[in-house]
Amino acid sequence: MKIVGVTSCPSGVAHTYMAAEALQKAGKEKDIEVHIETQGTSGVDDELTSGQISAADFVVLSTDTSIRGTERFKGKKVVQLTTTQIIEKADALMNKLSKMA
Amino acid sequence: MNNVANFVDVVTAFDIEADSKAEAIKAVITKLDAAGKLLDREKFQADVFAREAELPTYIGFGFGLPHSQSDYVKDATIGIGKLTHPVEWNDGKKADFIFLIAVPYGGKENTHLKILANLSRLLMHDDFRDKLRSTSETEVRDLLMASQNPHRSE
């Protein structure tokens, strides 16, 4: 299974990156390929490629602030959660998505 | 990656005796102010509480992560607070460890933001949190300074 995602939060300093790391860590533990783009105060890091997006089974987007470039995910299965939910429940989310894939 | 110490300072406040989240945050802010990291203590505190009210910052594992990018911060600083007993952070969740991030606005230089991003990522790893919890107040600064490279999964 492959997952891509974009995280962002109001101050763009901490939760953006914690949520990204939580998803990447949970993916690594479960052997799921995960690519996460962060949209923070210091700019966009790890911008998703069109190849990564087209290969992804699911897209995870944080809902704390509006994500830029959501048109890239048209037609994809999108899961939306707050960064706090992602941070606390990344493992459970990965398990759930694995079963749905 | 650049050395953390060149861009972000660390201030510690261990053994905080607080009965509420507000008291605990104030105790850490007092240390930041005493270390000369703030331009206006009261206004910075108001910014932190405003951010906290907008979206509470409990991140799990007994950690609260209050933070603010504020006009009233002089130098980018991480305030590490350790409480003698947990206080309710939000939604019934209790924190006994505080990671307060104070970031000034302005400037094109964003190295401090990258460093804070990396430290935020590190907090997601239980081995790092365990180290933080078991490290003494005099050594926690060195721990943060030394731990720059998060275990990025890519």
Short mmCIF file of C-alpha atoms in Angstrom, two decimals:
data_model
loop_
_atom_site.label_atom_id
_atom_site.label_comp_id
_atom_site.label_asym_id
_atom_site.label_seq_id
_atom_site.Cartn_x
_atom_site.Cartn_y
_atom_site.Cartn_z
CA MET A 1 0.00 0.00 0.00
CA LYS A 2 1.10 3.55 -0.70
CA ILE A 3 0.01 6.73 1.02
CA VAL A 4 0.70 10.38 0.34
CA GLY A 5 -0.37 13.32 2.46
CA VAL A 6 -0.05 16.99 3.19
CA THR A 7 0.09 18.47 6.68
CA SER A 8 -0.25 22.08 7.81
CA CYS A 9 -1.27 23.89 11.00
CA PRO A 10 -2.08 27.47 12.07
CA SER A 11 1.36 28.48 13.32
CA GLY A 12 3.16 26.15 10.93
CA VAL A 13 5.97 25.52 13.38
CA ALA A 14 5.30 22.27 15.18
CA HIS A 15 2.13 20.25 14.51
CA THR A 16 2.72 20.26 10.76
CA TYR A 17 5.93 18.34 11.27
CA MET A 18 4.80 16.15 14.15
CA ALA A 19 1.85 14.93 12.09
CA ALA A 20 4.11 14.26 9.09
CA GLU A 21 6.58 12.36 11.24
CA ALA A 22 3.80 10.38 12.95
CA LEU A 23 2.50 9.21 9.56
CA GLN A 24 5.96 8.38 8.25
CA LYS A 25 6.89 6.53 11.43
CA ALA A 26 3.64 4.54 11.47
CA GLY A 27 4.09 3.71 7.79
CA LYS A 28 7.65 2.57 8.27
CA GLU A 29 6.63 0.25 11.10
CA LYS A 30 3.96 -1.33 8.92
CA ASP A 31 5.97 -1.43 5.72
CA ILE A 32 3.70 1.07 4.01
CA GLU A 33 5.26 3.56 1.60
CA VAL A 34 4.42 7.03 2.90
CA HIS A 35 5.28 10.42 1.41
CA ILE A 36 4.22 13.54 3.28
CA GLU A 37 4.49 17.13 2.09
CA THR A 38 4.68 19.76 4.82
CA GLN A 39 3.27 23.24 4.32
CA GLY A 40 4.71 25.23 7.20
CA THR A 41 5.87 28.73 8.04
CA SER A 42 9.26 27.99 6.53
CA GLY A 43 7.65 26.95 3.26
CA VAL A 44 6.82 23.70 1.50
CA ASP A 45 9.11 20.74 2.12
CA ASP A 46 9.10 17.32 0.47
CA GLU A 47 6.66 18.47 -2.19
CA LEU A 48 4.77 15.49 -3.57
CA THR A 49 5.54 14.46 -7.11
CA SER A 50 2.80 13.61 -9.58
CA GLY A 51 4.21 10.08 -9.67
CA GLN A 52 3.89 9.68 -5.91
CA ILE A 53 0.35 11.00 -6.01
CA SER A 54 -0.82 8.82 -8.89
CA ALA A 55 0.66 5.71 -7.24
CA ALA A 56 -0.98 6.39 -3.88
CA ASP A 57 -3.92 4.35 -2.63
CA PHE A 58 -4.93 7.05 -0.18
CA VAL A 59 -4.31 10.73 0.45
CA VAL A 60 -4.21 12.02 4.03
CA LEU A 61 -4.81 15.75 4.47
CA SER A 62 -4.82 17.73 7.71
CA THR A 63 -7.76 20.04 8.27
CA ASP A 64 -6.35 22.62 10.70
CA THR A 65 -5.80 25.17 7.94
CA SER A 66 -6.53 25.04 4.25
CA ILE A 67 -4.08 22.95 2.26
CA ARG A 68 -2.67 24.49 -0.89
CA GLY A 69 -2.90 22.54 -4.12
CA THR A 70 -5.70 20.12 -3.27
CA GLU A 71 -6.63 19.98 -6.97
CA ARG A 72 -3.70 17.57 -7.29
CA PHE A 73 -5.76 14.94 -5.46
CA LYS A 74 -8.85 15.05 -7.68
CA GLY A 75 -10.27 11.55 -8.05
CA LYS A 76 -8.17 10.12 -5.19
CA LYS A 77 -9.49 8.61 -1.98
CA VAL A 78 -8.91 11.38 0.55
CA VAL A 79 -8.91 11.07 4.34
CA GLN A 80 -9.12 14.31 6.32
CA LEU A 81 -8.14 14.64 9.98
CA THR A 82 -6.79 17.30 12.32
CA THR A 83 -3.03 17.23 12.97
CA THR A 84 -3.80 16.34 16.58
CA GLN A 85 -5.82 13.31 15.49
CA ILE A 86 -3.02 12.29 13.14
CA ILE A 87 -0.40 12.65 15.88
CA GLU A 88 -2.39 10.60 18.35
CA LYS A 89 -3.81 8.00 16.00
CA ALA A 90 -1.41 7.53 13.11
CA ASP A 91 -0.99 3.82 13.91
CA ALA A 92 -4.73 3.17 14.00
CA LEU A 93 -5.20 5.15 10.81
CA MET A 94 -2.60 3.06 8.99
CA ASN A 95 -4.26 -0.15 10.20
CA LYS A 96 -7.64 1.05 9.03
CA LEU A 97 -6.37 2.11 5.61
CA SER A 98 -4.54 -1.21 5.20
CA LYS A 99 -7.83 -3.04 5.64
CA MET A 100 -9.61 -0.77 3.17
CA ALA A 101 -6.97 -0.99 0.45
CA MET B 1 22.37 20.47 9.30
CA ASN B 2 23.55 23.44 11.27
CA ASN B 3 24.30 23.31 14.93
CA VAL B 4 21.17 24.03 16.92
CA ALA B 5 23.00 26.30 19.34
CA ASN B 6 23.70 28.85 16.63
CA PHE B 7 20.05 29.41 15.93
CA VAL B 8 17.88 28.28 18.81
CA ASP B 9 18.50 28.59 22.51
CA VAL B 10 17.19 26.27 25.19
CA VAL B 11 15.92 27.39 28.59
CA THR B 12 14.90 24.90 31.24
CA ALA B 13 12.40 25.07 34.09
CA PHE B 14 12.34 21.81 36.01
CA ASP B 15 10.40 20.93 39.17
CA ILE B 16 7.54 23.29 38.37
CA GLU B 17 4.83 23.09 40.98
CA ALA B 18 1.66 24.10 39.20
CA ASP B 19 -2.01 23.32 39.67
CA SER B 20 -3.13 24.36 36.21
CA LYS B 21 -1.94 24.52 32.65
CA ALA B 22 -1.88 28.32 32.81
CA GLU B 23 0.33 28.30 35.91
CA ALA B 24 2.69 25.80 34.30
CA ILE B 25 3.01 27.78 31.08
CA LYS B 26 3.59 30.98 33.06
CA ALA B 27 6.39 29.30 35.00
CA VAL B 28 8.20 28.44 31.78
CA ILE B 29 7.61 31.93 30.37
CA THR B 30 9.09 33.42 33.55
CA LYS B 31 12.31 31.52 32.83
CA LEU B 32 12.35 32.66 29.21
CA ASP B 33 11.93 36.23 30.35
CA ALA B 34 14.64 35.90 33.00
CA ALA B 35 16.98 34.59 30.30
CA GLY B 36 16.31 37.72 28.23
CA LYS B 37 14.55 35.94 25.39
CA LEU B 38 11.40 38.06 25.34
CA LEU B 39 10.70 41.66 24.39
CA ASP B 40 7.45 41.84 26.33
CA ARG B 41 6.56 39.09 28.72
CA GLU B 42 2.88 39.94 29.18
CA LYS B 43 2.21 40.31 25.48
CA PHE B 44 4.08 37.14 24.59
CA GLN B 45 2.09 35.29 27.23
CA ALA B 46 -1.13 36.63 25.71
CA ASP B 47 -0.02 35.35 22.29
CA VAL B 48 0.73 31.89 23.68
CA PHE B 49 -2.62 31.69 25.46
CA ALA B 50 -4.43 32.90 22.33
CA ARG B 51 -2.81 30.12 20.30
CA GLU B 52 -3.65 27.64 23.03
CA ALA B 53 -7.29 28.77 23.06
CA GLU B 54 -7.52 28.47 19.28
CA LEU B 55 -6.25 24.92 19.25
CA PRO B 56 -4.96 23.26 22.43
CA THR B 57 -1.53 21.75 22.10
CA TYR B 58 -1.58 18.44 23.94
CA ILE B 59 0.39 16.07 21.69
CA GLY B 60 0.10 12.83 23.62
CA PHE B 61 2.57 11.03 25.86
CA GLY B 62 2.11 13.57 28.69
CA PHE B 63 3.53 16.37 26.56
CA GLY B 64 2.09 19.84 26.07
CA LEU B 65 3.55 21.90 23.28
CA PRO B 66 2.47 25.51 23.69
CA HIS B 67 4.03 27.73 21.06
CA SER B 68 3.78 31.04 19.38
CA GLN B 69 5.36 32.96 16.60
CA SER B 70 5.16 36.35 18.22
CA ASP B 71 6.29 39.95 17.80
CA TYR B 72 7.38 39.87 21.43
CA VAL B 73 10.07 37.22 21.12
CA LYS B 74 13.67 38.37 20.86
CA ASP B 75 15.47 35.10 20.03
CA ALA B 76 14.07 31.74 18.95
CA THR B 77 14.00 29.67 22.11
CA ILE B 78 12.73 26.35 23.38
CA GLY B 79 11.52 26.38 26.98
CA ILE B 80 11.57 22.92 28.55
CA GLY B 81 9.32 22.62 31.57
CA LYS B 82 9.05 19.58 33.79
CA LEU B 83 6.23 19.47 36.32
CA THR B 84 6.27 17.78 39.71
CA HIS B 85 2.77 16.48 38.97
CA PRO B 86 0.60 16.42 35.82
CA VAL B 87 -1.96 19.15 35.10
CA GLU B 88 -4.98 18.95 32.82
CA TRP B 89 -4.02 20.24 29.38
CA ASN B 90 -7.16 19.82 27.34
CA ASP B 91 -10.06 17.42 27.05
CA GLY B 92 -9.14 15.64 30.27
CA LYS B 93 -5.64 14.89 29.05
CA LYS B 94 -2.81 15.50 31.45
CA ALA B 95 0.67 16.78 30.77
CA ASP B 96 3.74 16.87 32.97
CA PHE B 97 6.26 17.89 30.35
CA ILE B 98 6.18 21.19 28.48
CA PHE B 99 7.97 22.04 25.30
CA LEU B 100 7.36 25.75 24.81
CA ILE B 101 8.49 27.09 21.46
CA ALA B 102 8.97 30.84 21.13
CA VAL B 103 9.70 32.14 17.65
CA PRO B 104 10.15 35.73 16.51
CA TYR B 105 8.57 37.00 13.31
CA GLY B 106 10.46 38.49 10.46
CA GLY B 107 13.62 38.03 8.51
CA LYS B 108 14.31 35.80 5.59
CA GLU B 109 16.41 33.52 7.72
CA ASN B 110 14.34 30.48 8.58
CA THR B 111 16.97 28.09 9.88
CA HIS B 112 15.42 28.26 13.33
CA LEU B 113 12.10 27.15 11.86
CA LYS B 114 13.75 24.15 10.22
CA ILE B 115 15.39 23.24 13.53
CA LEU B 116 12.11 23.52 15.40
CA ALA B 117 10.47 21.41 12.70
CA ASN B 118 13.10 18.73 13.22
CA LEU B 119 12.73 18.84 16.99
CA SER B 120 8.97 18.52 16.61
CA ARG B 121 9.55 15.43 14.51
CA LEU B 122 11.88 14.03 17.16
CA LEU B 123 9.13 14.29 19.77
CA MET B 124 7.20 11.66 17.84
CA HIS B 125 9.84 9.07 18.71
CA ASP B 126 9.50 7.34 22.05
CA ASP B 127 13.23 6.80 22.47
CA PHE B 128 13.77 10.56 22.29
CA ARG B 129 10.93 11.27 24.72
CA ASP B 130 12.32 8.66 27.13
CA LYS B 131 15.70 10.37 26.96
CA LEU B 132 14.14 13.76 27.60
CA ARG B 133 12.32 12.47 30.63
CA SER B 134 15.34 10.78 32.14
CA THR B 135 17.82 13.60 31.54
CA SER B 136 18.68 16.06 34.31
CA GLU B 137 17.99 19.78 33.99
CA THR B 138 21.67 20.55 33.51
CA GLU B 139 21.99 18.01 30.72
CA VAL B 140 18.75 18.44 28.81
CA ARG B 141 20.14 21.42 26.90
CA ASP B 142 23.03 19.32 25.63
CA LEU B 143 20.64 16.53 24.67
CA LEU B 144 18.65 18.90 22.46
CA MET B 145 21.74 20.47 21.00
CA ALA B 146 23.14 17.05 20.13
CA SER B 147 19.98 15.57 18.68
CA GLN B 148 19.63 17.35 15.44
CA ASN B 149 18.95 14.67 12.93
CA PRO B 150 15.46 13.22 13.27
CA HIS B 151 14.84 9.69 12.10
CA ARG B 152 13.27 10.83 8.91
CA SER B 153 11.57 7.91 7.29
CA GLU B 154 12.62 8.94 3.82
#
